[in-house]
mmCIF file of C-alpha atoms in Angstrom:
data_model
loop_
_atom_site.group_PDB
_atom_site.id
_atom_site.type_symbol
_atom_site.label_atom_id
_atom_site.label_comp_id
_atom_site.label_asym_id
_atom_site.label_seq_id
_atom_site.Cartn_x
_atom_site.Cartn_y
_atom_site.Cartn_z
ATOM 1 C CA MET A 147 -90.397 -38.203 139.021
ATOM 2 C CA ARG A 148 -86.647 -37.658 138.784
ATOM 3 C CA ILE A 149 -86.449 -36.094 135.742
ATOM 4 C CA LEU A 150 -82.795 -34.965 133.779
ATOM 5 C CA TYR A 151 -82.757 -31.886 132.107
ATOM 6 C CA VAL A 152 -80.760 -32.095 128.976
ATOM 7 C CA ALA A 153 -80.249 -28.408 127.996
ATOM 8 C CA ASP A 154 -78.250 -27.550 124.853
ATOM 9 C CA LYS A 155 -77.122 -23.777 124.568
ATOM 10 C CA PHE A 156 -79.914 -21.943 126.536
ATOM 11 C CA ASP A 157 -79.753 -22.047 129.754
ATOM 12 C CA PRO A 158 -83.190 -23.448 131.664
ATOM 13 C CA LEU A 159 -82.018 -21.250 135.036
ATOM 14 C CA ASP A 160 -82.127 -17.522 132.869
ATOM 15 C CA HIS A 161 -85.641 -16.759 131.502
ATOM 16 C CA ASP A 162 -83.474 -13.985 129.089
ATOM 17 C CA SER A 163 -81.595 -17.040 127.851
ATOM 18 C CA GLY A 164 -83.476 -18.015 124.230
ATOM 19 C CA SER A 165 -86.892 -16.733 124.150
ATOM 20 C CA GLY A 166 -87.231 -18.398 128.145
ATOM 21 C CA VAL A 167 -89.158 -21.196 126.659
ATOM 22 C CA ASP A 168 -86.511 -23.407 128.480
ATOM 23 C CA TYR A 169 -86.920 -21.468 131.669
ATOM 24 C CA MET A 170 -90.519 -22.065 131.821
ATOM 25 C CA ILE A 171 -90.253 -25.554 130.847
ATOM 26 C CA TYR A 172 -87.841 -26.184 134.007
ATOM 27 C CA LYS A 173 -89.914 -24.424 136.562
ATOM 28 C CA GLN A 174 -93.180 -25.616 135.663
ATOM 29 C CA LEU A 175 -91.425 -29.226 135.950
ATOM 30 C CA GLU A 176 -90.275 -27.892 139.553
ATOM 31 C CA LYS A 177 -93.749 -26.513 140.360
ATOM 32 C CA ASN A 178 -95.269 -29.697 139.764
ATOM 33 C CA GLY A 179 -93.630 -31.341 142.453
ATOM 34 C CA HIS A 180 -90.667 -33.668 139.860
ATOM 35 C CA GLN A 181 -87.025 -33.440 140.818
ATOM 36 C CA VAL A 182 -85.369 -31.665 138.112
ATOM 37 C CA GLU A 183 -81.606 -32.283 137.576
ATOM 38 C CA LEU A 184 -79.695 -30.043 134.985
ATOM 39 C CA VAL A 185 -77.008 -31.265 132.194
ATOM 40 C CA GLY A 186 -75.860 -28.215 130.612
ATOM 41 C CA PRO A 187 -75.755 -25.943 128.469
ATOM 42 C CA PHE A 188 -72.912 -26.597 126.537
ATOM 43 C CA GLU A 189 -70.453 -24.307 124.351
ATOM 44 C CA MET A 190 -69.781 -25.461 120.992
ATOM 45 C CA ARG A 191 -66.521 -27.636 120.427
ATOM 46 C CA TYR A 192 -64.013 -27.820 117.917
ATOM 47 C CA ASN A 193 -61.132 -29.379 117.055
ATOM 48 C CA LEU A 194 -58.488 -28.099 115.188
ATOM 49 C CA PHE A 195 -60.053 -29.414 111.606
ATOM 50 C CA GLU A 196 -63.194 -28.299 112.558
ATOM 51 C CA LYS A 197 -62.253 -24.737 113.254
ATOM 52 C CA VAL A 198 -60.297 -24.588 109.871
ATOM 53 C CA TYR A 199 -63.313 -26.335 108.300
ATOM 54 C CA TYR A 200 -66.242 -23.781 109.687
ATOM 55 C CA ARG A 201 -63.776 -20.290 109.771
ATOM 56 C CA LEU A 202 -63.464 -21.421 105.420
ATOM 57 C CA HIS A 203 -67.316 -22.289 105.215
ATOM 58 C CA ARG A 204 -67.521 -18.817 106.737
ATOM 59 C CA ARG A 205 -66.130 -17.094 104.620
ATOM 60 C CA LEU A 206 -67.310 -19.259 101.377
ATOM 61 C CA PHE A 207 -70.890 -19.781 101.613
ATOM 62 C CA SER A 208 -73.633 -17.664 102.404
ATOM 63 C CA LYS A 209 -76.009 -20.366 103.792
ATOM 64 C CA ARG A 210 -74.449 -21.688 107.224
ATOM 65 C CA PRO A 211 -72.692 -24.762 108.053
ATOM 66 C CA ALA A 212 -74.127 -27.562 110.527
ATOM 67 C CA LYS A 213 -75.145 -26.478 113.810
ATOM 68 C CA TYR A 214 -72.902 -28.545 115.368
ATOM 69 C CA THR A 215 -69.564 -30.504 115.453
ATOM 70 C CA LEU A 216 -69.254 -34.407 115.976
ATOM 71 C CA SER A 217 -66.454 -32.716 118.519
ATOM 72 C CA TYR A 218 -69.463 -30.696 120.279
ATOM 73 C CA LEU A 219 -71.862 -34.089 120.273
ATOM 74 C CA ARG A 220 -69.219 -36.362 121.339
ATOM 75 C CA TYR A 221 -68.377 -33.897 124.387
ATOM 76 C CA THR A 222 -72.586 -33.616 124.971
ATOM 77 C CA ALA A 223 -72.949 -37.510 125.077
ATOM 78 C CA ARG A 224 -69.719 -37.834 127.313
ATOM 79 C CA GLN A 225 -71.339 -35.215 129.879
ATOM 80 C CA ILE A 226 -75.148 -36.715 129.683
ATOM 81 C CA ASP A 227 -73.651 -40.443 130.332
ATOM 82 C CA GLN A 228 -72.167 -38.899 132.990
ATOM 83 C CA ALA A 229 -74.959 -37.294 134.404
ATOM 84 C CA ILE A 230 -77.475 -40.095 134.221
ATOM 85 C CA GLU A 231 -75.057 -42.297 136.109
ATOM 86 C CA GLN A 232 -75.117 -39.927 138.614
ATOM 87 C CA THR A 233 -78.603 -38.940 138.858
ATOM 88 C CA ASN A 234 -79.993 -41.927 138.593
ATOM 89 C CA PRO A 235 -83.348 -40.124 136.414
ATOM 90 C CA ASP A 236 -86.805 -41.552 135.870
ATOM 91 C CA VAL A 237 -87.021 -40.002 132.436
ATOM 92 C CA VAL A 238 -84.306 -37.819 130.657
ATOM 93 C CA PHE A 239 -85.886 -34.385 128.721
ATOM 94 C CA SER A 240 -84.417 -32.278 126.131
ATOM 95 C CA LYS A 241 -85.398 -29.927 123.479
ATOM 96 C CA LYS A 242 -82.403 -31.027 121.598
ATOM 97 C CA GLY A 243 -82.568 -34.160 120.646
ATOM 98 C CA ILE A 244 -79.277 -34.259 118.614
ATOM 99 C CA THR A 245 -77.227 -33.595 121.648
ATOM 100 C CA LEU A 246 -77.885 -37.264 122.707
ATOM 101 C CA ILE A 247 -77.216 -38.711 119.917
ATOM 102 C CA TYR A 248 -73.895 -40.360 120.365
ATOM 103 C CA SER A 249 -74.917 -41.259 124.042
ATOM 104 C CA GLN A 250 -75.607 -44.634 125.536
ATOM 105 C CA ILE A 251 -79.218 -43.426 127.388
ATOM 106 C CA THR A 252 -81.122 -46.562 128.946
ATOM 107 C CA ARG A 253 -83.432 -44.396 130.528
ATOM 108 C CA PRO A 254 -86.573 -43.216 128.828
ATOM 109 C CA PHE A 255 -86.267 -40.160 126.576
ATOM 110 C CA VAL A 256 -88.750 -37.735 126.029
ATOM 111 C CA PHE A 257 -87.740 -34.964 123.014
ATOM 112 C CA LEU A 258 -89.345 -32.011 122.254
ATOM 113 C CA THR A 259 -89.367 -29.850 119.408
ATOM 114 C CA ASP A 260 -91.214 -26.924 117.798
ATOM 115 C CA THR A 261 -90.009 -27.780 114.722
ATOM 116 C CA THR A 262 -88.224 -30.857 112.957
ATOM 117 C CA LEU A 263 -85.533 -29.697 110.483
ATOM 118 C CA LYS A 264 -87.067 -31.820 107.761
ATOM 119 C CA GLY A 265 -90.566 -29.704 107.812
ATOM 120 C CA ALA A 266 -88.414 -26.309 108.081
ATOM 121 C CA ILE A 267 -85.417 -26.857 105.707
ATOM 122 C CA ASP A 268 -88.543 -27.043 102.846
ATOM 123 C CA GLN A 269 -90.001 -23.657 103.533
ATOM 124 C CA TRP A 270 -87.211 -21.654 105.017
ATOM 125 C CA VAL A 271 -83.267 -22.605 104.116
ATOM 126 C CA THR A 272 -80.812 -21.666 106.712
ATOM 127 C CA TYR A 273 -78.074 -24.228 106.097
ATOM 128 C CA THR A 274 -76.171 -25.917 103.078
ATOM 129 C CA ARG A 275 -76.902 -29.205 101.425
ATOM 130 C CA LEU A 276 -73.994 -30.860 102.582
ATOM 131 C CA ALA A 277 -74.894 -29.783 106.353
ATOM 132 C CA ASN A 278 -79.055 -30.219 105.631
ATOM 133 C CA ARG A 279 -77.556 -34.045 104.849
ATOM 134 C CA ARG A 280 -75.471 -34.556 108.162
ATOM 135 C CA MET A 281 -78.479 -32.368 110.227
ATOM 136 C CA LEU A 282 -80.904 -34.526 108.721
ATOM 137 C CA ALA A 283 -79.492 -37.833 109.490
ATOM 138 C CA TRP A 284 -78.531 -36.582 113.422
ATOM 139 C CA GLU A 285 -82.687 -36.000 113.612
ATOM 140 C CA GLU A 286 -83.725 -38.515 112.396
ATOM 141 C CA LYS A 287 -81.650 -40.976 114.893
ATOM 142 C CA ALA A 288 -82.747 -38.429 117.717
ATOM 143 C CA VAL A 289 -86.230 -39.134 116.571
ATOM 144 C CA GLN A 290 -86.002 -42.930 116.840
ATOM 145 C CA MET A 291 -84.364 -42.555 120.221
ATOM 146 C CA SER A 292 -86.807 -40.982 121.590
ATOM 147 C CA SER A 293 -89.320 -42.925 123.967
ATOM 148 C CA GLN A 294 -92.141 -39.940 123.930
ATOM 149 C CA MET A 295 -92.324 -36.716 121.190
ATOM 150 C CA ILE A 296 -93.637 -33.121 122.539
ATOM 151 C CA THR A 297 -94.104 -31.100 119.752
ATOM 152 C CA ASN A 298 -95.664 -27.611 119.166
ATOM 153 C CA SER A 299 -98.031 -27.561 115.753
ATOM 154 C CA GLU A 300 -100.100 -30.167 113.814
ATOM 155 C CA TRP A 301 -97.816 -29.551 110.754
ATOM 156 C CA SER A 302 -94.970 -30.723 112.388
ATOM 157 C CA ALA A 303 -97.004 -33.746 114.269
ATOM 158 C CA GLY A 304 -97.582 -34.682 110.609
ATOM 159 C CA ILE A 305 -94.026 -34.601 109.498
ATOM 160 C CA LEU A 306 -92.883 -37.154 112.471
ATOM 161 C CA ARG A 307 -95.781 -39.400 111.507
ATOM 162 C CA ASP A 308 -95.347 -38.996 107.549
ATOM 163 C CA GLU A 309 -91.443 -38.684 107.226
ATOM 164 C CA TYR A 310 -90.175 -40.378 110.504
ATOM 165 C CA HIS A 311 -92.916 -43.134 110.473
ATOM 166 C CA ILE A 312 -93.133 -41.949 114.759
ATOM 167 C CA PRO A 313 -96.570 -43.704 115.686
ATOM 168 C CA ALA A 314 -99.596 -41.467 116.868
ATOM 169 C CA GLU A 315 -99.525 -42.894 120.188
ATOM 170 C CA LYS A 316 -95.866 -41.406 120.684
ATOM 171 C CA ILE A 317 -96.868 -37.766 119.808
ATOM 172 C CA THR A 318 -98.597 -34.894 121.937
ATOM 173 C CA VAL A 319 -98.990 -31.964 120.438
ATOM 174 C CA TYR A 320 -99.797 -28.783 122.224
ATOM 175 C CA ALA A 321 -99.503 -25.229 120.970
ATOM 176 C CA ASN A 322 -97.193 -23.043 121.949
ATOM 177 C CA PRO A 323 -97.702 -21.616 125.079
ATOM 178 C CA ALA A 324 -96.192 -17.663 126.280
ATOM 179 C CA SER A 325 -92.676 -17.462 127.886
ATOM 180 C CA LEU A 326 -94.419 -14.740 130.790
ATOM 181 C CA PRO A 327 -93.806 -15.156 134.236
ATOM 182 C CA GLU A 328 -97.448 -15.233 135.870
ATOM 183 C CA SER A 329 -96.646 -12.059 137.842
ATOM 184 C CA ILE A 330 -97.295 -10.388 134.628
ATOM 185 C CA VAL A 331 -99.911 -12.021 132.836
ATOM 186 C CA PRO A 332 -103.181 -10.353 134.056
ATOM 187 C CA GLU A 333 -106.033 -12.402 135.320
ATOM 188 C CA THR A 334 -108.876 -11.036 133.846
ATOM 189 C CA LEU A 335 -109.209 -8.946 131.380
ATOM 190 C CA ALA A 336 -112.043 -5.929 130.772
ATOM 191 C CA ILE A 337 -113.924 -5.461 127.694
ATOM 192 C CA ALA A 338 -114.251 -2.081 126.706
ATOM 193 C CA PRO A 339 -115.462 -0.454 123.229
ATOM 194 C CA VAL A 340 -112.212 -0.008 121.134
ATOM 195 C CA ASN A 341 -110.636 3.241 119.450
ATOM 196 C CA PHE A 342 -109.093 1.867 115.882
ATOM 197 C CA ASP A 343 -108.387 5.652 115.129
ATOM 198 C CA PRO A 344 -105.258 4.906 114.816
ATOM 199 C CA ILE A 345 -105.197 0.695 114.441
ATOM 200 C CA ARG A 346 -102.250 0.034 117.179
ATOM 201 C CA LEU A 347 -100.027 -2.516 115.362
ATOM 202 C CA LEU A 348 -97.592 -4.654 117.487
ATOM 203 C CA LEU A 349 -94.569 -6.961 116.393
ATOM 204 C CA VAL A 350 -92.319 -8.698 118.087
ATOM 205 C CA GLY A 351 -89.262 -10.416 116.696
ATOM 206 C CA LYS A 352 -85.551 -10.355 116.309
ATOM 207 C CA VAL A 353 -84.752 -11.169 112.763
ATOM 208 C CA PHE A 354 -85.590 -8.969 110.329
ATOM 209 C CA GLY A 355 -86.174 -11.301 107.081
ATOM 210 C CA ARG A 356 -87.994 -14.247 108.521
ATOM 211 C CA LYS A 357 -90.072 -12.378 110.669
ATOM 212 C CA GLY A 358 -91.546 -10.306 108.035
ATOM 213 C CA ILE A 359 -90.896 -6.849 109.866
ATOM 214 C CA ASP A 360 -90.496 -5.268 106.405
ATOM 215 C CA ILE A 361 -93.988 -6.390 105.144
ATOM 216 C CA ALA A 362 -95.630 -5.274 108.475
ATOM 217 C CA ILE A 363 -93.859 -2.033 107.627
ATOM 218 C CA GLU A 364 -95.467 -1.830 104.241
ATOM 219 C CA VAL A 365 -98.844 -2.950 105.496
ATOM 220 C CA VAL A 366 -98.930 0.104 107.381
ATOM 221 C CA ARG A 367 -97.773 2.353 104.642
ATOM 222 C CA MET A 368 -100.670 0.698 102.966
ATOM 223 C CA LEU A 369 -103.154 1.284 105.403
ATOM 224 C CA ASN A 370 -102.322 4.647 105.851
ATOM 225 C CA GLN A 371 -102.444 5.654 102.383
ATOM 226 C CA GLY A 372 -105.539 3.897 102.034
ATOM 227 C CA GLY A 373 -106.883 6.307 104.415
ATOM 228 C CA HIS A 374 -106.742 3.706 107.454
ATOM 229 C CA ALA A 375 -104.580 5.496 110.427
ATOM 230 C CA ALA A 376 -102.073 2.982 111.983
ATOM 231 C CA GLU A 377 -99.318 2.947 113.927
ATOM 232 C CA LEU A 378 -96.133 0.089 114.144
ATOM 233 C CA ARG A 379 -94.219 -0.799 116.989
ATOM 234 C CA VAL A 380 -91.588 -2.990 116.967
ATOM 235 C CA VAL A 381 -89.938 -4.856 119.791
ATOM 236 C CA GLY A 382 -87.104 -7.369 119.730
ATOM 237 C CA THR A 383 -84.781 -5.713 117.547
ATOM 238 C CA GLU A 384 -83.636 -2.146 116.276
ATOM 239 C CA GLY A 385 -83.829 -0.379 113.626
ATOM 240 C CA GLU A 386 -84.395 3.025 111.855
ATOM 241 C CA GLY A 387 -88.254 4.172 112.420
ATOM 242 C CA GLY A 388 -90.439 6.142 110.444
ATOM 243 C CA ASP A 389 -93.930 7.625 109.888
ATOM 244 C CA HIS A 390 -95.965 5.806 111.866
ATOM 245 C CA VAL A 391 -93.396 2.910 112.852
ATOM 246 C CA ARG A 392 -91.265 2.932 116.017
ATOM 247 C CA PHE A 393 -88.189 0.597 116.628
ATOM 248 C CA MET A 394 -88.590 0.139 120.705
ATOM 249 C CA GLY A 395 -85.635 -2.268 121.035
ATOM 250 C CA PHE A 396 -85.132 -5.370 123.267
ATOM 251 C CA TYR A 397 -86.386 -5.671 126.796
ATOM 252 C CA ARG A 398 -85.161 -8.215 129.560
ATOM 253 C CA LYS A 399 -87.625 -10.541 131.274
ATOM 254 C CA THR A 400 -85.536 -10.653 134.079
ATOM 255 C CA VAL A 401 -85.303 -6.817 134.902
ATOM 256 C CA PRO A 402 -88.442 -6.049 136.519
ATOM 257 C CA GLU A 403 -88.650 -2.533 134.807
ATOM 258 C CA GLU A 404 -88.336 -3.809 131.526
ATOM 259 C CA LEU A 405 -90.288 -6.813 131.656
ATOM 260 C CA GLU A 406 -93.187 -4.108 132.824
ATOM 261 C CA GLY A 407 -92.142 -2.202 129.693
ATOM 262 C CA TYR A 408 -92.755 -5.015 127.592
ATOM 263 C CA ALA A 409 -96.289 -6.282 128.756
ATOM 264 C CA SER A 410 -97.154 -2.698 128.433
ATOM 265 C CA GLN A 411 -96.718 -3.241 124.509
ATOM 266 C CA TYR A 412 -99.285 -6.204 124.519
ATOM 267 C CA ARG A 413 -101.491 -3.671 126.319
ATOM 268 C CA TRP A 414 -100.812 -0.783 123.849
ATOM 269 C CA ALA A 415 -101.405 -2.945 120.752
ATOM 270 C CA HIS A 416 -105.193 -3.476 119.147
ATOM 271 C CA PHE A 417 -103.516 -6.578 117.556
ATOM 272 C CA LEU A 418 -100.033 -8.289 117.115
ATOM 273 C CA ILE A 419 -99.423 -8.611 113.890
ATOM 274 C CA HIS A 420 -96.844 -11.796 112.714
ATOM 275 C CA PRO A 421 -96.295 -11.989 109.142
ATOM 276 C CA ALA A 422 -93.631 -14.370 109.525
ATOM 277 C CA ARG A 423 -92.090 -16.180 106.446
ATOM 278 C CA PHE A 424 -90.976 -18.822 108.415
ATOM 279 C CA GLU A 425 -91.864 -19.993 112.204
ATOM 280 C CA ALA A 426 -91.589 -22.873 113.626
ATOM 281 C CA ALA A 427 -94.409 -22.621 116.047
ATOM 282 C CA GLY A 428 -94.369 -18.712 117.825
ATOM 283 C CA ILE A 429 -93.945 -18.025 121.187
ATOM 284 C CA VAL A 430 -95.262 -14.495 121.019
ATOM 285 C CA PRO A 431 -99.152 -15.168 119.509
ATOM 286 C CA GLY A 432 -99.401 -16.779 122.994
ATOM 287 C CA GLU A 433 -97.616 -13.783 124.701
ATOM 288 C CA ALA A 434 -100.283 -11.696 122.705
ATOM 289 C CA ALA A 435 -103.397 -13.986 123.602
ATOM 290 C CA ALA A 436 -102.412 -13.953 127.346
ATOM 291 C CA PHE A 437 -103.087 -10.210 127.351
ATOM 292 C CA GLY A 438 -106.280 -10.427 125.115
ATOM 293 C CA VAL A 439 -104.521 -9.154 121.711
ATOM 294 C CA PRO A 440 -105.499 -10.783 118.766
ATOM 295 C CA THR A 441 -102.921 -12.110 116.273
ATOM 296 C CA ILE A 442 -102.839 -11.998 112.218
ATOM 297 C CA THR A 443 -100.456 -14.002 110.842
ATOM 298 C CA ASN A 444 -100.213 -16.676 107.922
ATOM 299 C CA ALA A 445 -100.029 -20.504 107.790
ATOM 300 C CA ALA A 446 -96.254 -20.895 107.593
ATOM 301 C CA GLY A 447 -94.713 -23.462 109.558
ATOM 302 C CA GLY A 448 -96.772 -24.121 113.036
ATOM 303 C CA LEU A 449 -98.179 -20.979 112.892
ATOM 304 C CA ALA A 450 -101.866 -22.338 112.455
ATOM 305 C CA THR A 451 -101.946 -24.477 115.318
ATOM 306 C CA THR A 452 -100.597 -21.288 117.470
ATOM 307 C CA VAL A 453 -102.805 -18.980 116.808
ATOM 308 C CA LYS A 454 -106.294 -20.399 116.560
ATOM 309 C CA ASP A 455 -108.074 -18.632 113.300
ATOM 310 C CA GLY A 456 -110.932 -17.198 114.340
ATOM 311 C CA VAL A 457 -110.625 -17.644 118.162
ATOM 312 C CA SER A 458 -107.116 -16.323 119.101
ATOM 313 C CA GLY A 459 -106.705 -14.564 115.651
ATOM 314 C CA VAL A 460 -106.951 -14.697 112.020
ATOM 315 C CA VAL A 461 -104.479 -17.318 109.985
#
């Protein structure tokens, strides 16, 4: 099958771009024997009015303006239409369907999304009301353009069915997989007695508040205060450590030594603690599961699909 892969800002040829999901999808499509052509990633575009508007918006409001500009969406549509004409694909695939809304696409369009904006804004407000209204209209158009929707949680699938009235047969749900190269994932796992003195907790995340890093730190403080020795390692961001807490920084998956260092954090941990205040679906619980590490999390967003309660962790 000839597939046109429409990238947004993350490069599917770079494992360190974003969380590496685009890279893993692109490589898996190739591994399964498909001919994959790439258009994008694209840089944001602004006309003069948009430059002034976005600059003023960032000064005046704490919430973000719309994620895309009209200049950007019209530019991406032209690039996509040209790529379709040049490559003659059987299928167009994208993780960011809004990028296609001004395209004159005539091929089947498969739209993968970890969450809808409609679901996200009910749990975690990032954009202004005006930005949300604009982007919701764009999202609805992208969803209606799609021939098939793929999403990473039953929660998100329910929104597609109930809010956007997409037939169930047009929706495929699969739990977010790990974004790790096969070379680093163990083929087998030895089951051995575990010494929980201390309890070793790992948190992997970049965004302090949304990922609940402060919650994890408080959990470790309470455990130690209650007489249960516990340690926490935080991977993916810098910060000031303290008693029983270490910030490990960021690891690049494209650098073998750093990839091995990243994997060693999962080997060290007894549990992945993932107290996110909002998570579309979550990638790191899948990475933890690849190393046999259970995840302790909550049912925010799509996490109740990413982590199967009582099987791969506790939700």
